[in-house]
PDB file of C-alpha atoms in Angstrom:
ATOM      1  CA  MET A 855     184.997 -26.599 156.275  1.00  0.00           C
ATOM      2  CA  ARG A 856     186.637 -29.740 158.109  1.00  0.00           C
ATOM      3  CA  GLN A 857     189.788 -28.641 156.441  1.00  0.00           C
ATOM      4  CA  SER A 858     189.590 -25.011 157.187  1.00  0.00           C
ATOM      5  CA  ALA A 859     191.289 -23.059 160.015  1.00  0.00           C
ATOM      6  CA  ALA A 860     188.136 -20.868 160.449  1.00  0.00           C
ATOM      7  CA  THR A 861     184.718 -20.752 158.867  1.00  0.00           C
ATOM      8  CA  LEU A 862     182.993 -17.147 158.820  1.00  0.00           C
ATOM      9  CA  ALA A 863     179.120 -16.570 158.199  1.00  0.00           C
ATOM     10  CA  LEU A 864     177.394 -13.370 157.420  1.00  0.00           C
ATOM     11  CA  SER A 865     174.315 -13.956 159.408  1.00  0.00           C
ATOM     12  CA  PRO A 866     172.972 -16.286 162.285  1.00  0.00           C
ATOM     13  CA  GLU A 867     170.912 -18.245 159.976  1.00  0.00           C
ATOM     14  CA  ASP A 868     173.813 -19.021 157.739  1.00  0.00           C
ATOM     15  CA  ALA A 869     176.063 -20.076 160.795  1.00  0.00           C
ATOM     16  CA  ALA A 870     173.389 -22.360 161.958  1.00  0.00           C
ATOM     17  CA  ALA A 871     172.870 -24.038 158.522  1.00  0.00           C
ATOM     18  CA  LEU A 872     176.708 -24.500 157.806  1.00  0.00           C
ATOM     19  CA  ALA A 873     177.238 -25.831 161.230  1.00  0.00           C
ATOM     20  CA  GLY A 874     174.463 -28.289 161.001  1.00  0.00           C
ATOM     21  CA  LEU A 875     175.575 -29.241 157.227  1.00  0.00           C
ATOM     22  CA  ALA A 876     179.207 -29.831 158.194  1.00  0.00           C
ATOM     23  CA  THR A 877     178.272 -31.981 161.404  1.00  0.00           C
ATOM     24  CA  ALA A 878     175.741 -33.992 159.276  1.00  0.00           C
ATOM     25  CA  SER A 879     178.214 -34.752 156.635  1.00  0.00           C
ATOM     26  CA  ALA A 880     181.149 -35.627 159.085  1.00  0.00           C
ATOM     27  CA  PRO A 881     182.351 -39.246 158.631  1.00  0.00           C
ATOM     28  CA  ALA A 882     182.556 -41.367 161.649  1.00  0.00           C
ATOM     29  CA  GLY A 883     185.863 -41.128 163.503  1.00  0.00           C
ATOM     30  CA  GLY A 884     186.742 -38.250 160.812  1.00  0.00           C
ATOM     31  CA  THR A 885     187.847 -34.724 161.490  1.00  0.00           C
ATOM     32  CA  HIS A 886     185.393 -32.583 163.008  1.00  0.00           C
ATOM     33  CA  PRO A 887     184.586 -29.201 161.401  1.00  0.00           C
ATOM     34  CA  THR A 888     186.024 -26.016 162.988  1.00  0.00           C
ATOM     35  CA  PRO A 889     183.134 -24.010 164.802  1.00  0.00           C
ATOM     36  CA  VAL A 890     181.367 -21.287 162.562  1.00  0.00           C
ATOM     37  CA  ARG A 891     181.905 -17.820 163.591  1.00  0.00           C
ATOM     38  CA  LEU A 892     179.435 -15.058 162.861  1.00  0.00           C
ATOM     39  CA  LEU A 893     180.997 -11.940 161.376  1.00  0.00           C
ATOM     40  CA  ARG A 894     178.253  -9.516 159.911  1.00  0.00           C
ATOM     41  CA  PRO A 895     179.289  -7.496 156.934  1.00  0.00           C
ATOM     42  CA  ALA A 896     180.702  -3.916 157.348  1.00  0.00           C
ATOM     43  CA  PHE A 897     178.863  -0.906 156.088  1.00  0.00           C
ATOM     44  CA  PRO A 898     179.169   2.734 156.795  1.00  0.00           C
ATOM     45  CA  GLY A 899     176.211   4.300 158.926  1.00  0.00           C
ATOM     46  CA  THR A 900     175.452   7.245 156.542  1.00  0.00           C
ATOM     47  CA  LEU A 901     175.963   7.866 152.994  1.00  0.00           C
ATOM     48  CA  PRO A 902     174.530  10.632 150.623  1.00  0.00           C
ATOM     49  CA  THR A 903     171.253  10.143 149.303  1.00  0.00           C
ATOM     50  CA  GLY A 904     170.652  10.414 145.541  1.00  0.00           C
ATOM     51  CA  ALA A 905     168.790  12.848 143.649  1.00  0.00           C
ATOM     52  CA  PRO A 906     165.077  12.416 143.938  1.00  0.00           C
ATOM     53  CA  LEU A 907     163.114  10.336 141.379  1.00  0.00           C
ATOM     54  CA  VAL A 908     159.605  11.329 140.029  1.00  0.00           C
ATOM     55  CA  GLY A 909     156.621   9.606 141.766  1.00  0.00           C
ATOM     56  CA  ASP A 910     154.446   9.678 144.714  1.00  0.00           C
ATOM     57  CA  PRO A 911     155.695   7.365 145.878  1.00  0.00           C
ATOM     58  CA  ALA A 912     158.902   6.749 143.740  1.00  0.00           C
ATOM     59  CA  VAL A 913     159.343   2.961 144.279  1.00  0.00           C
ATOM     60  CA  VAL A 914     162.932   1.627 143.513  1.00  0.00           C
ATOM     61  CA  LEU A 915     163.065  -2.120 142.337  1.00  0.00           C
ATOM     62  CA  PHE A 916     166.168  -3.741 141.188  1.00  0.00           C
ATOM     63  CA  GLY A 917     166.090  -6.367 138.360  1.00  0.00           C
ATOM     64  CA  SER A 918     168.548  -8.673 136.875  1.00  0.00           C
ATOM     65  CA  ALA A 919     168.330 -10.811 133.800  1.00  0.00           C
ATOM     66  CA  GLY A 920     171.190 -12.897 134.945  1.00  0.00           C
ATOM     67  CA  TRP A 921     170.174 -13.793 138.218  1.00  0.00           C
ATOM     68  CA  GLY A 922     166.893 -15.996 138.838  1.00  0.00           C
ATOM     69  CA  PRO A 923     165.840 -14.647 142.124  1.00  0.00           C
ATOM     70  CA  ASN A 924     165.890 -10.888 140.803  1.00  0.00           C
ATOM     71  CA  ARG A 925     164.097 -12.048 137.644  1.00  0.00           C
ATOM     72  CA  GLU A 926     161.379 -13.742 139.371  1.00  0.00           C
ATOM     73  CA  ALA A 927     160.983 -11.120 141.739  1.00  0.00           C
ATOM     74  CA  GLU A 928     160.684  -8.412 138.992  1.00  0.00           C
ATOM     75  CA  ARG A 929     158.132 -10.521 137.220  1.00  0.00           C
ATOM     76  CA  GLU A 930     155.753 -11.029 140.291  1.00  0.00           C
ATOM     77  CA  PHE A 931     156.198  -7.351 141.297  1.00  0.00           C
ATOM     78  CA  VAL A 932     155.567  -5.819 137.957  1.00  0.00           C
ATOM     79  CA  GLY A 933     152.660  -8.197 137.233  1.00  0.00           C
ATOM     80  CA  GLY A 934     151.202  -8.399 140.705  1.00  0.00           C
ATOM     81  CA  THR A 935     151.942  -5.756 143.060  1.00  0.00           C
ATOM     82  CA  TRP A 936     152.377  -2.722 140.642  1.00  0.00           C
ATOM     83  CA  PRO A 937     148.834  -2.803 139.352  1.00  0.00           C
ATOM     84  CA  LEU A 938     147.444  -2.888 142.837  1.00  0.00           C
ATOM     85  CA  LEU A 939     149.679   0.066 144.082  1.00  0.00           C
ATOM     86  CA  SER A 940     148.802   2.113 140.744  1.00  0.00           C
ATOM     87  CA  ALA A 941     145.217   1.898 141.341  1.00  0.00           C
ATOM     88  CA  ARG A 942     145.553   2.976 145.030  1.00  0.00           C
ATOM     89  CA  CYS A 943     148.330   5.709 144.306  1.00  0.00           C
ATOM     90  CA  PRO A 944     147.986   7.101 140.644  1.00  0.00           C
ATOM     91  CA  GLY A 945     150.827   9.399 141.309  1.00  0.00           C
ATOM     92  CA  ALA A 946     153.211   6.393 142.037  1.00  0.00           C
ATOM     93  CA  ARG A 947     156.157   5.687 139.591  1.00  0.00           C
ATOM     94  CA  LEU A 948     158.064   2.354 139.748  1.00  0.00           C
ATOM     95  CA  HIS A 949     161.792   2.949 138.927  1.00  0.00           C
ATOM     96  CA  LEU A 950     163.311  -0.471 137.626  1.00  0.00           C
ATOM     97  CA  PHE A 951     166.957  -0.636 137.553  1.00  0.00           C
ATOM     98  CA  GLY A 952     168.664  -3.154 135.458  1.00  0.00           C
ATOM     99  CA  GLY A 953     165.595  -5.143 134.885  1.00  0.00           C
ATOM    100  CA  THR A 954     164.129  -6.891 131.763  1.00  0.00           C
ATOM    101  CA  ALA A 955     160.762  -4.911 131.558  1.00  0.00           C
ATOM    102  CA  THR A 956     161.284  -1.847 129.133  1.00  0.00           C
ATOM    103  CA  GLY A 957     158.335   0.000 130.433  1.00  0.00           C
ATOM    104  CA  GLY A 958     154.619   0.147 131.123  1.00  0.00           C
ATOM    105  CA  GLU A 959     151.890   2.125 132.916  1.00  0.00           C
ATOM    106  CA  GLY A 960     153.884   4.171 135.462  1.00  0.00           C
ATOM    107  CA  ILE A 961     157.003   2.214 135.197  1.00  0.00           C
ATOM    108  CA  VAL A 962     160.335   3.976 134.192  1.00  0.00           C
ATOM    109  CA  ALA A 963     163.155   1.518 133.089  1.00  0.00           C
ATOM    110  CA  HIS A 964     166.662   2.596 134.092  1.00  0.00           C
ATOM    111  CA  PRO A 965     169.950   0.708 133.178  1.00  0.00           C
ATOM    112  CA  ALA A 966     171.995  -0.597 136.060  1.00  0.00           C
ATOM    113  CA  PRO A 967     173.211   2.468 137.680  1.00  0.00           C
ATOM    114  CA  ALA A 968     176.707   3.634 137.295  1.00  0.00           C
ATOM    115  CA  GLU A 969     176.757   4.998 140.904  1.00  0.00           C
ATOM    116  CA  SER A 970     174.392   3.204 143.414  1.00  0.00           C
ATOM    117  CA  ALA A 971     173.315   6.538 144.749  1.00  0.00           C
ATOM    118  CA  GLU A 972     171.092   7.033 141.709  1.00  0.00           C
ATOM    119  CA  ALA A 973     168.856   4.156 142.686  1.00  0.00           C
ATOM    120  CA  PHE A 974     168.845   5.189 146.387  1.00  0.00           C
ATOM    121  CA  ALA A 975     167.143   8.479 145.889  1.00  0.00           C
ATOM    122  CA  ALA A 976     165.783  10.940 148.258  1.00  0.00           C
ATOM    123  CA  GLY A 977     162.194  10.483 149.070  1.00  0.00           C
ATOM    124  CA  ALA A 978     162.087   6.887 147.424  1.00  0.00           C
ATOM    125  CA  VAL A 979     161.231   3.738 148.803  1.00  0.00           C
ATOM    126  CA  LEU A 980     163.215   0.391 148.159  1.00  0.00           C
ATOM    127  CA  ALA A 981     161.065  -2.848 147.366  1.00  0.00           C
ATOM    128  CA  LEU A 982     162.767  -6.227 147.884  1.00  0.00           C
ATOM    129  CA  PRO A 983     160.255  -8.993 146.958  1.00  0.00           C
ATOM    130  CA  LEU A 984     162.802 -11.864 146.885  1.00  0.00           C
ATOM    131  CA  ARG A 985     161.597 -15.448 147.346  1.00  0.00           C
ATOM    132  CA  SER A 986     165.072 -16.800 148.178  1.00  0.00           C
ATOM    133  CA  GLY A 987     168.396 -15.695 149.350  1.00  0.00           C
ATOM    134  CA  SER A 988     171.088 -16.225 152.075  1.00  0.00           C
ATOM    135  CA  GLY A 989     173.627 -14.107 153.735  1.00  0.00           C
ATOM    136  CA  VAL A 990     172.624 -10.409 154.065  1.00  0.00           C
ATOM    137  CA  ARG A 991     171.178  -8.066 151.571  1.00  0.00           C
ATOM    138  CA  ILE A 992     173.627  -5.375 151.202  1.00  0.00           C
ATOM    139  CA  ARG A 993     171.038  -3.257 149.368  1.00  0.00           C
ATOM    140  CA  VAL A 994     169.121  -3.045 152.673  1.00  0.00           C
ATOM    141  CA  LEU A 995     172.275  -1.741 154.440  1.00  0.00           C
ATOM    142  CA  GLU A 996     172.766   0.697 151.800  1.00  0.00           C
ATOM    143  CA  ALA A 997     169.185   1.925 151.865  1.00  0.00           C
ATOM    144  CA  TRP A 998     169.458   2.628 155.522  1.00  0.00           C
ATOM    145  CA  ALA A 999     172.856   4.497 155.060  1.00  0.00           C
ATOM    146  CA  ARG A1000     171.357   6.419 152.281  1.00  0.00           C
ATOM    147  CA  GLY A1001     168.037   7.260 154.116  1.00  0.00           C
ATOM    148  CA  VAL A1002     165.555   5.129 152.190  1.00  0.00           C
ATOM    149  CA  PRO A1003     163.025   3.063 153.625  1.00  0.00           C
ATOM    150  CA  VAL A1004     162.612  -0.510 152.887  1.00  0.00           C
ATOM    151  CA  VAL A1005     159.693  -2.862 152.136  1.00  0.00           C
ATOM    152  CA  GLY A1006     160.878  -6.489 151.859  1.00  0.00           C
ATOM    153  CA  SER A1007     159.859 -10.148 151.849  1.00  0.00           C
ATOM    154  CA  ALA A1008     161.057 -12.512 154.699  1.00  0.00           C
ATOM    155  CA  ALA A1009     163.551 -13.908 152.377  1.00  0.00           C
ATOM    156  CA  ALA A1010     165.087 -10.587 151.425  1.00  0.00           C
ATOM    157  CA  LEU A1011     165.089  -9.323 155.145  1.00  0.00           C
ATOM    158  CA  ARG A1012     166.592 -12.614 156.434  1.00  0.00           C
ATOM    159  CA  GLY A1013     169.757 -12.338 158.505  1.00  0.00           C
ATOM    160  CA  LEU A1014     169.426  -8.619 159.550  1.00  0.00           C
ATOM    161  CA  GLY A1015     168.185  -9.091 162.826  1.00  0.00           C
ATOM    162  CA  GLY A1016     165.568  -6.406 162.747  1.00  0.00           C
ATOM    163  CA  SER A1017     161.800  -6.426 163.291  1.00  0.00           C
ATOM    164  CA  ASP A1018     158.736  -5.545 161.152  1.00  0.00           C
ATOM    165  CA  GLY A1019     157.616  -1.973 161.882  1.00  0.00           C
ATOM    166  CA  ARG A1020     160.857  -0.976 163.390  1.00  0.00           C
ATOM    167  CA  GLU A1021     163.766  -1.189 160.653  1.00  0.00           C
ATOM    168  CA  TRP A1022     161.655  -2.192 157.746  1.00  0.00           C
ATOM    169  CA  LEU A1023     158.063  -3.242 156.712  1.00  0.00           C
ATOM    170  CA  ARG A1024     157.695  -6.835 155.841  1.00  0.00           C
ATOM    171  CA  ALA A1025     155.522  -8.050 152.779  1.00  0.00           C
ATOM    172  CA  ASP A1026     155.029 -11.448 151.395  1.00  0.00           C
ATOM    173  CA  ASP A1027     152.592 -11.028 148.587  1.00  0.00           C
ATOM    174  CA  ALA A1028     151.321  -8.543 146.114  1.00  0.00           C
ATOM    175  CA  ALA A1029     148.570  -7.327 148.427  1.00  0.00           C
ATOM    176  CA  GLY A1030     150.946  -6.926 151.321  1.00  0.00           C
ATOM    177  CA  PHE A1031     153.440  -4.874 149.244  1.00  0.00           C
ATOM    178  CA  ALA A1032     150.889  -2.602 147.829  1.00  0.00           C
ATOM    179  CA  GLY A1033     149.477  -1.940 151.368  1.00  0.00           C
ATOM    180  CA  ALA A1034     153.099  -1.384 152.732  1.00  0.00           C
ATOM    181  CA  LEU A1035     154.018   1.049 150.108  1.00  0.00           C
ATOM    182  CA  GLU A1036     150.684   2.991 150.151  1.00  0.00           C
ATOM    183  CA  ARG A1037     151.365   3.237 153.912  1.00  0.00           C
ATOM    184  CA  LEU A1038     154.650   4.630 153.443  1.00  0.00           C
ATOM    185  CA  ALA A1039     153.428   7.246 151.066  1.00  0.00           C
ATOM    186  CA  ALA A1040     150.786   8.299 153.463  1.00  0.00           C
ATOM    187  CA  GLU A1041     153.169   8.345 156.452  1.00  0.00           C
ATOM    188  CA  PRO A1042     156.476  10.097 155.906  1.00  0.00           C
ATOM    189  CA  ALA A1043     156.986  10.205 159.567  1.00  0.00           C
ATOM    190  CA  LEU A1044     156.847   6.188 159.723  1.00  0.00           C
ATOM    191  CA  ALA A1045     159.703   6.264 156.797  1.00  0.00           C
ATOM    192  CA  ASP A1046     161.800   8.563 158.939  1.00  0.00           C
ATOM    193  CA  CYS A1047     161.433   6.095 161.963  1.00  0.00           C
ATOM    194  CA  LEU A1048     162.376   3.074 159.889  1.00  0.00           C
ATOM    195  CA  VAL A1049     165.585   4.888 158.451  1.00  0.00           C
ATOM    196  CA  ALA A1050     166.455   6.047 161.971  1.00  0.00           C
ATOM    197  CA  ALA A1051     166.092   2.490 163.326  1.00  0.00           C
ATOM    198  CA  GLY A1052     167.959   0.834 160.267  1.00  0.00           C
ATOM    199  CA  ARG A1053     170.928   3.212 160.819  1.00  0.00           C
ATOM    200  CA  ALA A1054     170.837   2.548 164.663  1.00  0.00           C
ATOM    201  CA  ARG A1055     171.267  -1.085 163.542  1.00  0.00           C
ATOM    202  CA  LEU A1056     174.013  -0.329 161.230  1.00  0.00           C
ATOM    203  CA  ALA A1057     175.979   1.278 164.194  1.00  0.00           C
ATOM    204  CA  VAL A1058     175.447  -1.678 166.189  1.00  0.00           C
ATOM    205  CA  ASP A1059     175.672  -4.707 163.898  1.00  0.00           C
ATOM    206  CA  HIS A1060     177.871  -3.234 160.895  1.00  0.00           C
ATOM    207  CA  ALA A1061     180.234  -0.771 162.014  1.00  0.00           C
ATOM    208  CA  PRO A1062     183.455  -1.065 159.987  1.00  0.00           C
ATOM    209  CA  ALA A1063     185.750  -0.600 162.893  1.00  0.00           C
ATOM    210  CA  ALA A1064     184.053  -3.194 164.875  1.00  0.00           C
ATOM    211  CA  PHE A1065     184.117  -5.608 162.042  1.00  0.00           C
ATOM    212  CA  ALA A1066     187.845  -4.865 161.521  1.00  0.00           C
ATOM    213  CA  ALA A1067     188.571  -5.481 165.108  1.00  0.00           C
ATOM    214  CA  ALA A1068     186.719  -8.740 165.275  1.00  0.00           C
ATOM    215  CA  PHE A1069     188.431  -9.809 161.984  1.00  0.00           C
ATOM    216  CA  VAL A1070     191.780  -9.131 163.158  1.00  0.00           C
ATOM    217  CA  ALA A1071     191.174 -10.971 166.619  1.00  0.00           C
ATOM    218  CA  LEU A1072     189.943 -14.060 164.736  1.00  0.00           C
ATOM    219  CA  VAL A1073     192.909 -14.103 162.366  1.00  0.00           C
ATOM    220  CA  GLY A1074     195.240 -13.851 165.644  1.00  0.00           C
ATOM    221  CA  GLU A1075     193.382 -16.707 167.219  1.00  0.00           C
ATOM    222  CA  VAL A1076     193.507 -18.873 164.094  1.00  0.00           C
ATOM    223  CA  VAL A1077     197.570 -18.130 163.729  1.00  0.00           C
ATOM    224  CA  ALA A1078     198.113 -18.584 167.525  1.00  0.00           C
ATOM    225  CA  GLY A1079     196.387 -22.074 167.140  1.00  0.00           C
ATOM    226  CA  ARG A1080     198.527 -23.180 164.237  1.00  0.00           C
ATOM    227  CA  PRO A1081     200.896 -26.095 165.141  1.00  0.00           C
ATOM    228  CA  ASP A1082     203.857 -24.091 163.541  1.00  0.00           C
ATOM    229  CA  ALA A1083     202.824 -20.732 165.179  1.00  0.00           C
TER     230      ALA A1083
END
């Protein structure tokens, strides 16, 4: 960062962390780091929703054998949250995309989708029980764009700038996730409200045209500040 012309961060939390790290590691009398600029990732405001998946509700969970946080989240959700939700909502189905589990009571295992719309299905709910992460979860942005409500942990929702009950429902343990998913199944109007607020936030914070304009302006600023400009 001390050698770069500009440092960009995807979220306010990352910007603060990077700035603090660079300042703390700067040598006495050495080169000071450039300011960190916040530039939220761009994403379309609306995208087509995928074909419906079975289940009332149909819960979508992304797994990954190759990434630790996803693997841990899958294990905790399948072993803790899912039994609770199944007992409360016998018609519920868990659609696990790209995970390590091969099936189970009410669990439908899918390969990683060739087209992401397959996972962001009409009438489904996206569950994001991550325990760690940085930046912004693009899966949340895509869920909003494709009309899918989100239930996520604090780590999964980090950097989005929304609030619990407006753009998403927050849950941080098995009971919380089961309760939030059960609530969405019983209150379809709430799901619609969450998606509408999420799409509004996409328009404010993640509009591609606004991102492009801000990035071009920043590049112009950097070029203008070069000694050889």
